[in-house]
């Protein structure tokens, strides 16, 4: 059993009001020196068997079709040891 | 400017219906061999200046009070280069 992690974040040019709200709350709560916060999603996928190139390509296709909206989001797939 | 990443995931013993729905959709869409999916949050925090131990402790406190609900969620803080 191996774990593949998919990180999905809004593209840099897309406004992130959630992140902005968090950044605003930071300064109100006294956490200084925080320039920007962006919020995204993290998926931990437990894959049966070995993770080879074909398997990773499958997960990438999965991320593209199901986990991320590629019009506004970027994603990154990596194997976690 | 440095980037600190905070990953927030539900604790292993907490049920994750979102993740279960995604795992169900995977098999319906023909992505086989996926044992489990868990969904969490990822925060990218741009911090002004250098990230030293004190700064990281600040971010950890921030994650604890604002980003994660530590009753049901675990979090991890790391510096991204």
PDB file of C-alpha atoms in Angstrom:
ATOM      1  CA  UNK A   1       0.000   0.000   0.000  1.00  0.00           C
ATOM      2  CA  UNK A   2       1.450   3.376  -0.977  1.00  0.00           C
ATOM      3  CA  UNK A   3       0.256   6.886  -0.389  1.00  0.00           C
ATOM      4  CA  UNK A   4      -0.016   9.428  -3.176  1.00  0.00           C
ATOM      5  CA  UNK A   5      -0.675  13.044  -2.247  1.00  0.00           C
ATOM      6  CA  UNK A   6      -2.479  15.455  -4.557  1.00  0.00           C
ATOM      7  CA  UNK A   7      -2.270  19.162  -3.700  1.00  0.00           C
ATOM      8  CA  UNK A   8      -4.831  21.385  -5.400  1.00  0.00           C
ATOM      9  CA  UNK A   9      -4.381  25.152  -5.238  1.00  0.00           C
ATOM     10  CA  UNK A  10      -6.113  28.039  -6.987  1.00  0.00           C
ATOM     11  CA  UNK A  11      -4.044  29.385  -9.887  1.00  0.00           C
ATOM     12  CA  UNK A  12      -1.984  32.430  -8.838  1.00  0.00           C
ATOM     13  CA  UNK A  13      -4.100  34.788 -10.964  1.00  0.00           C
ATOM     14  CA  UNK A  14      -7.384  33.663  -9.341  1.00  0.00           C
ATOM     15  CA  UNK A  15      -8.623  35.672  -6.350  1.00  0.00           C
ATOM     16  CA  UNK A  16      -8.736  33.692  -3.085  1.00  0.00           C
ATOM     17  CA  UNK A  17     -11.223  35.355  -0.695  1.00  0.00           C
ATOM     18  CA  UNK A  18     -10.875  32.552   1.883  1.00  0.00           C
ATOM     19  CA  UNK A  19      -7.131  33.100   2.029  1.00  0.00           C
ATOM     20  CA  UNK A  20      -7.625  36.858   2.258  1.00  0.00           C
ATOM     21  CA  UNK A  21     -10.053  36.415   5.163  1.00  0.00           C
ATOM     22  CA  UNK A  22      -7.470  34.283   6.970  1.00  0.00           C
ATOM     23  CA  UNK A  23      -4.729  36.853   6.330  1.00  0.00           C
ATOM     24  CA  UNK A  24      -7.039  39.555   7.726  1.00  0.00           C
ATOM     25  CA  UNK A  25      -7.795  37.458  10.803  1.00  0.00           C
ATOM     26  CA  UNK A  26      -4.066  36.875  11.336  1.00  0.00           C
ATOM     27  CA  UNK A  27      -3.322  40.550  11.732  1.00  0.00           C
ATOM     28  CA  UNK A  28      -6.398  41.108  13.929  1.00  0.00           C
ATOM     29  CA  UNK A  29      -5.235  38.240  16.170  1.00  0.00           C
ATOM     30  CA  UNK A  30      -1.751  39.736  16.431  1.00  0.00           C
ATOM     31  CA  UNK A  31       0.146  37.419  14.090  1.00  0.00           C
ATOM     32  CA  UNK A  32       2.320  39.967  12.288  1.00  0.00           C
ATOM     33  CA  UNK A  33       4.519  39.652   9.229  1.00  0.00           C
ATOM     34  CA  UNK A  34       2.132  37.520   7.194  1.00  0.00           C
ATOM     35  CA  UNK A  35       2.023  38.848   3.659  1.00  0.00           C
ATOM     36  CA  UNK A  36      -0.417  36.450   2.036  1.00  0.00           C
ATOM     37  CA  UNK A  37      -2.384  33.279   2.721  1.00  0.00           C
ATOM     38  CA  UNK A  38      -3.808  30.999   0.066  1.00  0.00           C
ATOM     39  CA  UNK A  39      -6.052  28.054   0.866  1.00  0.00           C
ATOM     40  CA  UNK A  40      -6.209  24.878  -1.143  1.00  0.00           C
ATOM     41  CA  UNK A  41      -7.038  21.213  -0.845  1.00  0.00           C
ATOM     42  CA  UNK A  42      -4.917  18.198  -0.042  1.00  0.00           C
ATOM     43  CA  UNK A  43      -5.949  14.658  -0.949  1.00  0.00           C
ATOM     44  CA  UNK A  44      -4.252  11.583   0.503  1.00  0.00           C
ATOM     45  CA  UNK A  45      -4.875   8.613  -1.753  1.00  0.00           C
ATOM     46  CA  UNK A  46      -4.009   5.092  -0.586  1.00  0.00           C
ATOM     47  CA  UNK A  47      -3.145   3.073  -3.668  1.00  0.00           C
ATOM     48  CA  UNK A  48      -3.053  -0.725  -3.665  1.00  0.00           C
ATOM     49  CA  UNK A  49       0.232  -2.320  -4.683  1.00  0.00           C
ATOM     50  CA  UNK A  50       3.277  -0.567  -6.098  1.00  0.00           C
ATOM     51  CA  UNK A  51       3.215   2.972  -7.463  1.00  0.00           C
ATOM     52  CA  UNK A  52       4.879   2.904 -10.866  1.00  0.00           C
ATOM     53  CA  UNK A  53       4.757   5.408 -13.707  1.00  0.00           C
ATOM     54  CA  UNK A  54       1.473   4.002 -15.096  1.00  0.00           C
ATOM     55  CA  UNK A  55      -0.125   4.240 -11.647  1.00  0.00           C
ATOM     56  CA  UNK A  56       1.002   7.827 -11.235  1.00  0.00           C
ATOM     57  CA  UNK A  57      -0.372   8.664 -14.671  1.00  0.00           C
ATOM     58  CA  UNK A  58      -3.710   7.205 -13.506  1.00  0.00           C
ATOM     59  CA  UNK A  59      -3.687   9.386 -10.402  1.00  0.00           C
ATOM     60  CA  UNK A  60      -2.813  12.422 -12.516  1.00  0.00           C
ATOM     61  CA  UNK A  61      -5.793  11.676 -14.773  1.00  0.00           C
ATOM     62  CA  UNK A  62      -7.953  11.246 -11.665  1.00  0.00           C
ATOM     63  CA  UNK A  63      -6.782  14.581 -10.261  1.00  0.00           C
ATOM     64  CA  UNK A  64      -7.514  16.268 -13.561  1.00  0.00           C
ATOM     65  CA  UNK A  65     -11.025  14.889 -13.932  1.00  0.00           C
ATOM     66  CA  UNK A  66     -12.262  14.582 -10.355  1.00  0.00           C
ATOM     67  CA  UNK A  67     -10.140  16.463  -7.819  1.00  0.00           C
ATOM     68  CA  UNK A  68      -9.190  19.723  -9.510  1.00  0.00           C
ATOM     69  CA  UNK A  69     -11.039  22.203 -11.661  1.00  0.00           C
ATOM     70  CA  UNK A  70      -8.208  22.882 -14.087  1.00  0.00           C
ATOM     71  CA  UNK A  71      -9.841  26.067 -15.347  1.00  0.00           C
ATOM     72  CA  UNK A  72      -9.059  27.801 -12.053  1.00  0.00           C
ATOM     73  CA  UNK A  73      -6.856  25.346 -10.154  1.00  0.00           C
ATOM     74  CA  UNK A  74      -3.381  23.837 -10.450  1.00  0.00           C
ATOM     75  CA  UNK A  75      -2.539  20.457  -8.981  1.00  0.00           C
ATOM     76  CA  UNK A  76       0.587  18.565  -8.004  1.00  0.00           C
ATOM     77  CA  UNK A  77       0.913  14.800  -7.576  1.00  0.00           C
ATOM     78  CA  UNK A  78       3.661  13.204  -5.489  1.00  0.00           C
ATOM     79  CA  UNK A  79       4.364   9.903  -3.812  1.00  0.00           C
ATOM     80  CA  UNK A  80       4.743  10.096  -0.049  1.00  0.00           C
ATOM     81  CA  UNK A  81       7.140   7.638   1.511  1.00  0.00           C
TER      82      UNK A  81
ATOM     83  CA  UNK B   1       9.840  36.324   1.594  1.00  0.00           C
ATOM     84  CA  UNK B   2       9.501  32.655   2.513  1.00  0.00           C
ATOM     85  CA  UNK B   3       6.641  30.232   2.103  1.00  0.00           C
ATOM     86  CA  UNK B   4       5.410  28.104   4.967  1.00  0.00           C
ATOM     87  CA  UNK B   5       2.949  25.322   4.194  1.00  0.00           C
ATOM     88  CA  UNK B   6       0.405  24.082   6.722  1.00  0.00           C
ATOM     89  CA  UNK B   7      -1.347  20.790   5.948  1.00  0.00           C
ATOM     90  CA  UNK B   8      -4.510  20.091   7.933  1.00  0.00           C
ATOM     91  CA  UNK B   9      -6.020  16.594   7.829  1.00  0.00           C
ATOM     92  CA  UNK B  10      -8.788  14.935   9.813  1.00  0.00           C
ATOM     93  CA  UNK B  11      -7.420  12.660  12.526  1.00  0.00           C
ATOM     94  CA  UNK B  12      -7.272   9.015  11.357  1.00  0.00           C
ATOM     95  CA  UNK B  13     -10.065   7.975  13.738  1.00  0.00           C
ATOM     96  CA  UNK B  14     -12.482  10.642  12.401  1.00  0.00           C
ATOM     97  CA  UNK B  15     -14.819   9.583   9.591  1.00  0.00           C
ATOM     98  CA  UNK B  16     -14.254  11.439   6.304  1.00  0.00           C
ATOM     99  CA  UNK B  17     -17.447  11.299   4.193  1.00  0.00           C
ATOM    100  CA  UNK B  18     -15.977  13.624   1.523  1.00  0.00           C
ATOM    101  CA  UNK B  19     -13.050  11.277   1.043  1.00  0.00           C
ATOM    102  CA  UNK B  20     -15.369   8.271   0.959  1.00  0.00           C
ATOM    103  CA  UNK B  21     -17.503   9.943  -1.713  1.00  0.00           C
ATOM    104  CA  UNK B  22     -14.384  10.558  -3.810  1.00  0.00           C
ATOM    105  CA  UNK B  23     -13.233   6.939  -3.373  1.00  0.00           C
ATOM    106  CA  UNK B  24     -16.712   5.784  -4.478  1.00  0.00           C
ATOM    107  CA  UNK B  25     -16.597   8.062  -7.520  1.00  0.00           C
ATOM    108  CA  UNK B  26     -13.139   6.708  -8.417  1.00  0.00           C
ATOM    109  CA  UNK B  27     -14.364   3.163  -8.777  1.00  0.00           C
ATOM    110  CA  UNK B  28     -17.486   4.291 -10.668  1.00  0.00           C
ATOM    111  CA  UNK B  29     -15.268   6.234 -13.077  1.00  0.00           C
ATOM    112  CA  UNK B  30     -13.048   3.204 -13.630  1.00  0.00           C
ATOM    113  CA  UNK B  31     -10.028   4.186 -11.523  1.00  0.00           C
ATOM    114  CA  UNK B  32      -9.286   0.858  -9.849  1.00  0.00           C
ATOM    115  CA  UNK B  33      -6.951  -0.040  -7.032  1.00  0.00           C
ATOM    116  CA  UNK B  34      -7.758   2.945  -4.849  1.00  0.00           C
ATOM    117  CA  UNK B  35      -8.172   1.777  -1.274  1.00  0.00           C
ATOM    118  CA  UNK B  36      -8.927   5.036   0.498  1.00  0.00           C
ATOM    119  CA  UNK B  37      -9.104   8.770  -0.083  1.00  0.00           C
ATOM    120  CA  UNK B  38      -8.942  11.405   2.631  1.00  0.00           C
ATOM    121  CA  UNK B  39      -9.491  15.086   1.976  1.00  0.00           C
ATOM    122  CA  UNK B  40      -7.849  17.859   3.926  1.00  0.00           C
ATOM    123  CA  UNK B  41      -6.745  21.456   3.600  1.00  0.00           C
ATOM    124  CA  UNK B  42      -3.487  23.034   2.536  1.00  0.00           C
ATOM    125  CA  UNK B  43      -2.529  26.593   3.434  1.00  0.00           C
ATOM    126  CA  UNK B  44       0.335  28.434   1.754  1.00  0.00           C
ATOM    127  CA  UNK B  45       1.486  31.267   3.986  1.00  0.00           C
ATOM    128  CA  UNK B  46       3.882  33.913   2.651  1.00  0.00           C
ATOM    129  CA  UNK B  47       5.919  35.147   5.592  1.00  0.00           C
ATOM    130  CA  UNK B  48       7.897  38.408   5.500  1.00  0.00           C
ATOM    131  CA  UNK B  49      11.628  38.105   6.143  1.00  0.00           C
ATOM    132  CA  UNK B  50      13.490  35.026   7.309  1.00  0.00           C
ATOM    133  CA  UNK B  51      11.800  31.966   8.773  1.00  0.00           C
ATOM    134  CA  UNK B  52      13.592  31.137  12.005  1.00  0.00           C
ATOM    135  CA  UNK B  53      12.486  28.956  14.907  1.00  0.00           C
ATOM    136  CA  UNK B  54      10.498  31.787  16.564  1.00  0.00           C
ATOM    137  CA  UNK B  55       8.675  32.452  13.276  1.00  0.00           C
ATOM    138  CA  UNK B  56       7.836  28.780  12.854  1.00  0.00           C
ATOM    139  CA  UNK B  57       6.551  28.656  16.431  1.00  0.00           C
ATOM    140  CA  UNK B  58       4.284  31.617  15.541  1.00  0.00           C
ATOM    141  CA  UNK B  59       2.931  29.788  12.515  1.00  0.00           C
ATOM    142  CA  UNK B  60       2.377  26.670  14.612  1.00  0.00           C
ATOM    143  CA  UNK B  61       0.377  28.748  17.110  1.00  0.00           C
ATOM    144  CA  UNK B  62      -1.567  30.280  14.210  1.00  0.00           C
ATOM    145  CA  UNK B  63      -2.353  26.841  12.788  1.00  0.00           C
ATOM    146  CA  UNK B  64      -3.519  25.664  16.184  1.00  0.00           C
ATOM    147  CA  UNK B  65      -5.813  28.614  16.845  1.00  0.00           C
ATOM    148  CA  UNK B  66      -7.071  29.569  13.385  1.00  0.00           C
ATOM    149  CA  UNK B  67      -6.410  26.948  10.706  1.00  0.00           C
ATOM    150  CA  UNK B  68      -7.064  23.603  12.393  1.00  0.00           C
ATOM    151  CA  UNK B  69      -9.693  22.333  14.768  1.00  0.00           C
ATOM    152  CA  UNK B  70      -7.361  20.272  16.929  1.00  0.00           C
ATOM    153  CA  UNK B  71     -10.240  18.292  18.412  1.00  0.00           C
ATOM    154  CA  UNK B  72     -10.744  16.488  15.116  1.00  0.00           C
ATOM    155  CA  UNK B  73      -7.799  17.568  12.954  1.00  0.00           C
ATOM    156  CA  UNK B  74      -4.020  17.124  12.887  1.00  0.00           C
ATOM    157  CA  UNK B  75      -1.736  19.668  11.266  1.00  0.00           C
ATOM    158  CA  UNK B  76       1.812  19.771   9.950  1.00  0.00           C
ATOM    159  CA  UNK B  77       3.931  22.871   9.397  1.00  0.00           C
ATOM    160  CA  UNK B  78       6.904  22.932   7.020  1.00  0.00           C
ATOM    161  CA  UNK B  79       9.003  25.484   5.200  1.00  0.00           C
ATOM    162  CA  UNK B  80       8.863  25.227   1.429  1.00  0.00           C
ATOM    163  CA  UNK B  81      12.013  26.221  -0.410  1.00  0.00           C
TER     164      UNK B  81
END
